CSV table of C-alpha atoms in Angstrom, one decimal:
chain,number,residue,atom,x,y,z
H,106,UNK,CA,37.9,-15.4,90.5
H,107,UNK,CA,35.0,-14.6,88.1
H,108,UNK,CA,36.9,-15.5,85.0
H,109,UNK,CA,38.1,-19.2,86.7
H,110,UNK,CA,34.7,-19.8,87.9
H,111,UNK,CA,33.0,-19.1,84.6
H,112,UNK,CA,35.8,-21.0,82.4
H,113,UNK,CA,35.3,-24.1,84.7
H,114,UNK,CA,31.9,-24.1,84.4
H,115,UNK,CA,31.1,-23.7,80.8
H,116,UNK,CA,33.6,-26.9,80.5
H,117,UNK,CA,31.1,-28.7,82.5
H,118,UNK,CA,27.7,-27.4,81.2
H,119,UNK,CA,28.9,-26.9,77.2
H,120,UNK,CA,26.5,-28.9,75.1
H,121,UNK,CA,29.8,-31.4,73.9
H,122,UNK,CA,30.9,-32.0,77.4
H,123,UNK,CA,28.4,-32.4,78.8
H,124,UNK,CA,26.7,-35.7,76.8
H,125,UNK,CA,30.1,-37.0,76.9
H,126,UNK,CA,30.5,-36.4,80.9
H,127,UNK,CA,26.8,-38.2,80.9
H,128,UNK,CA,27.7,-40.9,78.7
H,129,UNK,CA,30.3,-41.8,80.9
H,130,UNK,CA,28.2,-41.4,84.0
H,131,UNK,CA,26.0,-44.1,81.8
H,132,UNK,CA,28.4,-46.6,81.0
H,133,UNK,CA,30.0,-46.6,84.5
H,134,UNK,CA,26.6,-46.8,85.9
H,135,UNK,CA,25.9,-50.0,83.7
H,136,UNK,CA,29.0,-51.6,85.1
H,137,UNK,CA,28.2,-51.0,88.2
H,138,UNK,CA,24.4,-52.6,87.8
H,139,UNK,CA,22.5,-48.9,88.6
H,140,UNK,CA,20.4,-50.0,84.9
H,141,UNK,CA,18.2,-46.5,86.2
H,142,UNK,CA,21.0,-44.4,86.2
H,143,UNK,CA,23.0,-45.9,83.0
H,144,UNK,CA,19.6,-45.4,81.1
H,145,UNK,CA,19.1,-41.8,81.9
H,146,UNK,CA,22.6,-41.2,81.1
H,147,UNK,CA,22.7,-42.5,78.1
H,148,UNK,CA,18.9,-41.1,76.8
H,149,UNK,CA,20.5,-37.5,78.5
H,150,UNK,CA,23.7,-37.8,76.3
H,151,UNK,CA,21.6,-38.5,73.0
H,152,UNK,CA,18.9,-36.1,73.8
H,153,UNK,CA,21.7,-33.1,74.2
H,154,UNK,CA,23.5,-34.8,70.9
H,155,UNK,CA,20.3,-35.0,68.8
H,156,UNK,CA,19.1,-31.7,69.5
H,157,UNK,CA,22.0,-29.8,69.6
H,158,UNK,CA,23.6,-31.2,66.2
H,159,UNK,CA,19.8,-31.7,64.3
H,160,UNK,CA,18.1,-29.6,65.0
H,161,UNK,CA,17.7,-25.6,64.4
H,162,UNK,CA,17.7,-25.3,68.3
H,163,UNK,CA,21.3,-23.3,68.0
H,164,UNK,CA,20.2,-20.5,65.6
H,165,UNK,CA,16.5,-20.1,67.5
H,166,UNK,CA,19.0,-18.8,70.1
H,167,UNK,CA,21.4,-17.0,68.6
H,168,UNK,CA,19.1,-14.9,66.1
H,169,UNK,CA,17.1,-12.5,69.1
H,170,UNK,CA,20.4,-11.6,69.7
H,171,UNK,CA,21.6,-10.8,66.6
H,172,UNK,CA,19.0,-8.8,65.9
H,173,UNK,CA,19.3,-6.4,69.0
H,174,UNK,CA,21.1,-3.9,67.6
H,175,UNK,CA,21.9,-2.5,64.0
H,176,UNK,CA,24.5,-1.1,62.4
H,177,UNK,CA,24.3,3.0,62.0
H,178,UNK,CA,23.2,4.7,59.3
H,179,UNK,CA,25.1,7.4,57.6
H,180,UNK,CA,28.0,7.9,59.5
H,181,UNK,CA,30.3,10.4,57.9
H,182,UNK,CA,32.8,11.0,60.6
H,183,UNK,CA,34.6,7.9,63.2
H,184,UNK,CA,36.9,8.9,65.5
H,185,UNK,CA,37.8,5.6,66.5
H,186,UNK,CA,36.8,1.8,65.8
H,187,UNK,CA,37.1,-0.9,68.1
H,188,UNK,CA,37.4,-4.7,67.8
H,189,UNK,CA,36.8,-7.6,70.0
H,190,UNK,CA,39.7,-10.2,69.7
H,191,UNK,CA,38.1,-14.0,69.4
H,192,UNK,CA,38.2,-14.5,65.9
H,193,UNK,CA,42.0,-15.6,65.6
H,194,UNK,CA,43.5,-19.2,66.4
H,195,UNK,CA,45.7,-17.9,69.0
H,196,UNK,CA,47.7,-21.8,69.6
H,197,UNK,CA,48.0,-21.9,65.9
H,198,UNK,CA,49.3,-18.1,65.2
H,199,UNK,CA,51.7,-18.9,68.5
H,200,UNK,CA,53.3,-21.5,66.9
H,201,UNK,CA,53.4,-20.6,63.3
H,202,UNK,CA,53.6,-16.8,63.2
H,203,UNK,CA,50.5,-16.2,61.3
H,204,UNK,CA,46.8,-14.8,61.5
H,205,UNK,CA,44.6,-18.1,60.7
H,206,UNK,CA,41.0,-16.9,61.4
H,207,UNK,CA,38.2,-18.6,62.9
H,208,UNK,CA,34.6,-18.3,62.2
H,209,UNK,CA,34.5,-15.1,64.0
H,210,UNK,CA,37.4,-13.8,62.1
H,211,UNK,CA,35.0,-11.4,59.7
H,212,UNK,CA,35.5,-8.9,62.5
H,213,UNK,CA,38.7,-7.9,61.7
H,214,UNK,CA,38.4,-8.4,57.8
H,215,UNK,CA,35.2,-5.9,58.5
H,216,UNK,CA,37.7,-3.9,60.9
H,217,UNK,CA,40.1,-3.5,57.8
H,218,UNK,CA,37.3,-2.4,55.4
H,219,UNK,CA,35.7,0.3,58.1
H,220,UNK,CA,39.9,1.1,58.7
H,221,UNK,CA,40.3,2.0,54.9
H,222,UNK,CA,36.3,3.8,55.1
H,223,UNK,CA,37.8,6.0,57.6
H,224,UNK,CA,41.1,6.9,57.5
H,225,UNK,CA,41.8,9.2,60.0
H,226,UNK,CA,40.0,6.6,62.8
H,227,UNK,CA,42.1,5.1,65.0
H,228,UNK,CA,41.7,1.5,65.1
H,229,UNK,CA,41.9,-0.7,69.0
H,230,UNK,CA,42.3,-4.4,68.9
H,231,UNK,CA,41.1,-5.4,72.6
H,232,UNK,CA,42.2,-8.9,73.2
H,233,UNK,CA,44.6,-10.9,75.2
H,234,UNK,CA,44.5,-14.7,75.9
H,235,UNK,CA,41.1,-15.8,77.2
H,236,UNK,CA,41.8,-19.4,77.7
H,237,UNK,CA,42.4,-20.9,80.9
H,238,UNK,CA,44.8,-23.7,80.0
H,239,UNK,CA,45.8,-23.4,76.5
H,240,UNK,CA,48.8,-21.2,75.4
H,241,UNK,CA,48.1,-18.9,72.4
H,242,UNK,CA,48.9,-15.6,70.9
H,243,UNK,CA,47.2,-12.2,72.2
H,244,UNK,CA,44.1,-11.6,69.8
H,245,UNK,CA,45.7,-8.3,69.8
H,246,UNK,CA,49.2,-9.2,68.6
H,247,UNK,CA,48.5,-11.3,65.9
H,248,UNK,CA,45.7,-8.7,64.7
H,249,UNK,CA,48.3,-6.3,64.1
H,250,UNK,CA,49.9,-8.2,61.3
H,251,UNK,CA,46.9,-9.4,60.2
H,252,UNK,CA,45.6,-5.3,59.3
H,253,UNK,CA,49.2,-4.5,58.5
H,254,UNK,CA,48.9,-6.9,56.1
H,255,UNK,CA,45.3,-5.8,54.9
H,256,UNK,CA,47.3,-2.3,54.6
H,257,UNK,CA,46.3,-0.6,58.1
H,258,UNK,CA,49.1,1.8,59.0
H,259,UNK,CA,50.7,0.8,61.9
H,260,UNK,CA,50.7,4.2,63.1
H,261,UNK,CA,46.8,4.2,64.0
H,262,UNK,CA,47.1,0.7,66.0
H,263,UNK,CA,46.6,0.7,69.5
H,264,UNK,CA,46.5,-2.8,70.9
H,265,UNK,CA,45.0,-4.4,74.3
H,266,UNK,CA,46.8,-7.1,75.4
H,267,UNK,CA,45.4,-7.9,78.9
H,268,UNK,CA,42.1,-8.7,78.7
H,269,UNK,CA,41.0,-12.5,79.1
H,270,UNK,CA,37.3,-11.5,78.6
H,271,UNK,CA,34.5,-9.4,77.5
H,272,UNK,CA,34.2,-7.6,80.9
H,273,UNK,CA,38.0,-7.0,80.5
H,274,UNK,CA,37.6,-5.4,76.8
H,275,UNK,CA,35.8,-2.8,78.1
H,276,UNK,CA,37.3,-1.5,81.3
H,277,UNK,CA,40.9,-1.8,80.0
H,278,UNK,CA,40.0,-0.2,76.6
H,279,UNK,CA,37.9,2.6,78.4
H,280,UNK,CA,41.4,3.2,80.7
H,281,UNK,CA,43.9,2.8,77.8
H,282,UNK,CA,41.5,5.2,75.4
H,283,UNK,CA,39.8,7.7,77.4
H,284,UNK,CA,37.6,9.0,74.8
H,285,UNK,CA,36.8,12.9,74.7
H,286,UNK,CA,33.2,13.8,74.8
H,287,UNK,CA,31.3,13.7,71.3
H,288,UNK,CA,33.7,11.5,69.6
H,289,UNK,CA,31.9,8.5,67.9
H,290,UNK,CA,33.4,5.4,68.7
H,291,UNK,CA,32.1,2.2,66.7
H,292,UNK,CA,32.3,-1.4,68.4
H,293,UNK,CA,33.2,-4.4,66.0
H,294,UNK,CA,32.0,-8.1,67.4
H,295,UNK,CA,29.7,-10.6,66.5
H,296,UNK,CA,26.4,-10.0,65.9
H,297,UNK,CA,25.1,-12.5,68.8
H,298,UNK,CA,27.9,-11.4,71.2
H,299,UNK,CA,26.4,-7.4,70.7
H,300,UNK,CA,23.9,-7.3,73.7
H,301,UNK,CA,26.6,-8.4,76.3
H,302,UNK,CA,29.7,-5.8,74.4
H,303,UNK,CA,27.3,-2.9,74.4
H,304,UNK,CA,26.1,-3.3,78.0
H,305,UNK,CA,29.6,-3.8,79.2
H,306,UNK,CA,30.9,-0.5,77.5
H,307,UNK,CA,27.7,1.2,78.8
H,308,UNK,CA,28.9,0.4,82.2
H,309,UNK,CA,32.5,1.3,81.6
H,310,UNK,CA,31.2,4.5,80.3
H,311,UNK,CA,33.0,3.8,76.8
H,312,UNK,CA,29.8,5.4,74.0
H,313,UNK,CA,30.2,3.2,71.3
H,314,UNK,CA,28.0,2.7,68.4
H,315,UNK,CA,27.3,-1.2,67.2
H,316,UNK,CA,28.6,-2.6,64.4
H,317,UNK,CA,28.1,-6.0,64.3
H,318,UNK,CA,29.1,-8.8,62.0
H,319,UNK,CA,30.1,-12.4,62.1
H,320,UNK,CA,26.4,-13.4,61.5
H,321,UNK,CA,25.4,-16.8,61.9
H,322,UNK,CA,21.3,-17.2,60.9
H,323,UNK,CA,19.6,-15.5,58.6
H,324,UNK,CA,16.3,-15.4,60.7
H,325,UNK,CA,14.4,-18.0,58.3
H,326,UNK,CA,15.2,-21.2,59.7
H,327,UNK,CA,11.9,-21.5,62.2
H,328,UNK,CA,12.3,-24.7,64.1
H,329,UNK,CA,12.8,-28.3,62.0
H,330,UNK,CA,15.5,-31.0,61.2
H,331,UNK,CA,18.4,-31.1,59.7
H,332,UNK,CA,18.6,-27.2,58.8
H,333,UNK,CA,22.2,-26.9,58.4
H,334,UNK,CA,25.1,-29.5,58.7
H,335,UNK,CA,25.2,-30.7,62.5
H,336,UNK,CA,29.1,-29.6,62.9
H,337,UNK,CA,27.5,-25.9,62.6
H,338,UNK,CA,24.3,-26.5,64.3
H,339,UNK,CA,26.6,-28.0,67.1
H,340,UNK,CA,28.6,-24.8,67.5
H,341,UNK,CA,25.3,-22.6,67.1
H,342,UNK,CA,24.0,-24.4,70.0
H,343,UNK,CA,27.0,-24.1,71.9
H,344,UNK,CA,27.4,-20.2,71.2
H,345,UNK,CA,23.9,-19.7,72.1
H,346,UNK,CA,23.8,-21.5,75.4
H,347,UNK,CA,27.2,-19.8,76.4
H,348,UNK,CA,25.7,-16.1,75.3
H,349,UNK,CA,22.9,-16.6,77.1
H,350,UNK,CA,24.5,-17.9,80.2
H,351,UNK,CA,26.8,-15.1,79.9
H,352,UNK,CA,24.1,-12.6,79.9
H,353,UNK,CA,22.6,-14.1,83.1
H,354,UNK,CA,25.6,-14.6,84.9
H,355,UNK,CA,27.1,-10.9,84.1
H,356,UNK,CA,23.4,-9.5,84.7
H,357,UNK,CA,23.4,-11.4,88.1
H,358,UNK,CA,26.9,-10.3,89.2
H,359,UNK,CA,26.0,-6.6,88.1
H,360,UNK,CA,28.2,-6.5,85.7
H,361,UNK,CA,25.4,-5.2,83.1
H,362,UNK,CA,22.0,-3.9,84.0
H,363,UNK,CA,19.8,-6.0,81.8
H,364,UNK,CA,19.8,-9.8,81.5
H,365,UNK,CA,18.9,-8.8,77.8
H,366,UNK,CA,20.4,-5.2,77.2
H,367,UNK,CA,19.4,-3.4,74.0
H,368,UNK,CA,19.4,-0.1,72.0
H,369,UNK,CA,19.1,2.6,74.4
């Protein structure tokens, strides 16, 4: 129930959606003479549009939570390395048998470089399909040809299928692993997606050490105009409202302990 209710409301409430569900409530409000109504639908829809896509708005949330936690320092022994699935196009690698990345894809091109930095680590790909409507390809399927490819042995593969979210990553990897006592255990996902991964693993009882990637500011930009081109200021808005959310909601449901978990 938790997944359905979150998927249909981030349609609602994402930054995209939403100035096109008020720009509609604007233009029907105009036919319909409510001028009061049609106005503030209209400024609403422009006012989520303009800063969203022009401003630096996006990456003023994303960057406190990229810089939660850091990567560890001189690690000379890794049991094991997992990887969040979300950076593969799952409807695309469904119907044309490939591994076409996203923007998140650096986590498993960084998976396959820590792979080949340790090679006696096992390596979990935890990812099934996590949209509600759309078919795709398991995150963890398609991974597997994608570090087979990169020259992973298949032999140190151990793939999630099942899980439709980050709350799922960690309780069926936790279950599937079971992880002896002193191993060290690194966690690949995006550097803004960290808090929330860490937290949940916490709570699965899953010690993993961060290792983030896919980073998306460089913690310069300060607030201004046109900072970066509105397509990715758009989608750093978007990832930021939806991480924070996330945070909240999972805090509030007491799936983590923290609304903004960091290094313990």
């Amino acid at each position: 129930m938790f997944f359905v209710a979150s998927k249909v409301f981030w349609f609602f409430i994402q930054p995209l959606n939403l100035s096109i569900i008020l720009l509609l409530v604007g233009v029907a409000s105009l036919f319909a003479g409510w001028r009061r109504l049609a106005l503030t639908g209209c400024l609403g829809s422009l006012l989520i549009l303009g800063i969203a896509a022009w401003t630096s708005f996006g990456a003023l949330l994303l960057n406190p939570l990229e810089e939660r936690f850091q990567r560890p320092e001189a690690l000379t022994k890794v049991d094991g390395i997992v990887v969040l699935g979300g950076g593969l196009e799952g409807a695309i690698n469904l119907a044309r048998g490939g591994y076409e990345l996203n923007r998140a894809g650096d986590r498993f091109v960084e998976t396959a470089i820590l792979a080949r930095r340790f090679p006696d680590a096992k390596v979990v790909i935890s990812g099934g399909v996590g949209s509600l409507i759309l078919d795709g390809e398991s995150d963890a399927v398609t991974a597997e040809r994608l570090l087979i490819a990169l020259g992973v042995d298949r032999s140190r593969l151990v793939l999630e299928t099942e899980s439709r979210n980050t709350f799922e990553n960690a309780l069926f990897t936790r279950r599937m692993i079971s992880p002896d006592p002193g191993e060290t255990w690194l966690l690949v996902t995006s550097a803004f997606h960290m808090p929330r991964s860490m937290a949940l693993f916490r709570k699965a009882d899953f010690a993993v050490l961060p290792w983030p990637v896919d980073y998306r500011t460089s913690g310069r930009e300060g607030f201004g105009f046109f900072r970066d081109n509105p397509a990715d200021s758009l989608n750093n808005a978007t990832m930021g409202i939806r991480e924070w959310i996330g945070l909240v909601a999972y805090w509030l449901s007491g799936k983590i302990a923290s609304p903004f978990p960091g290094p313990a």
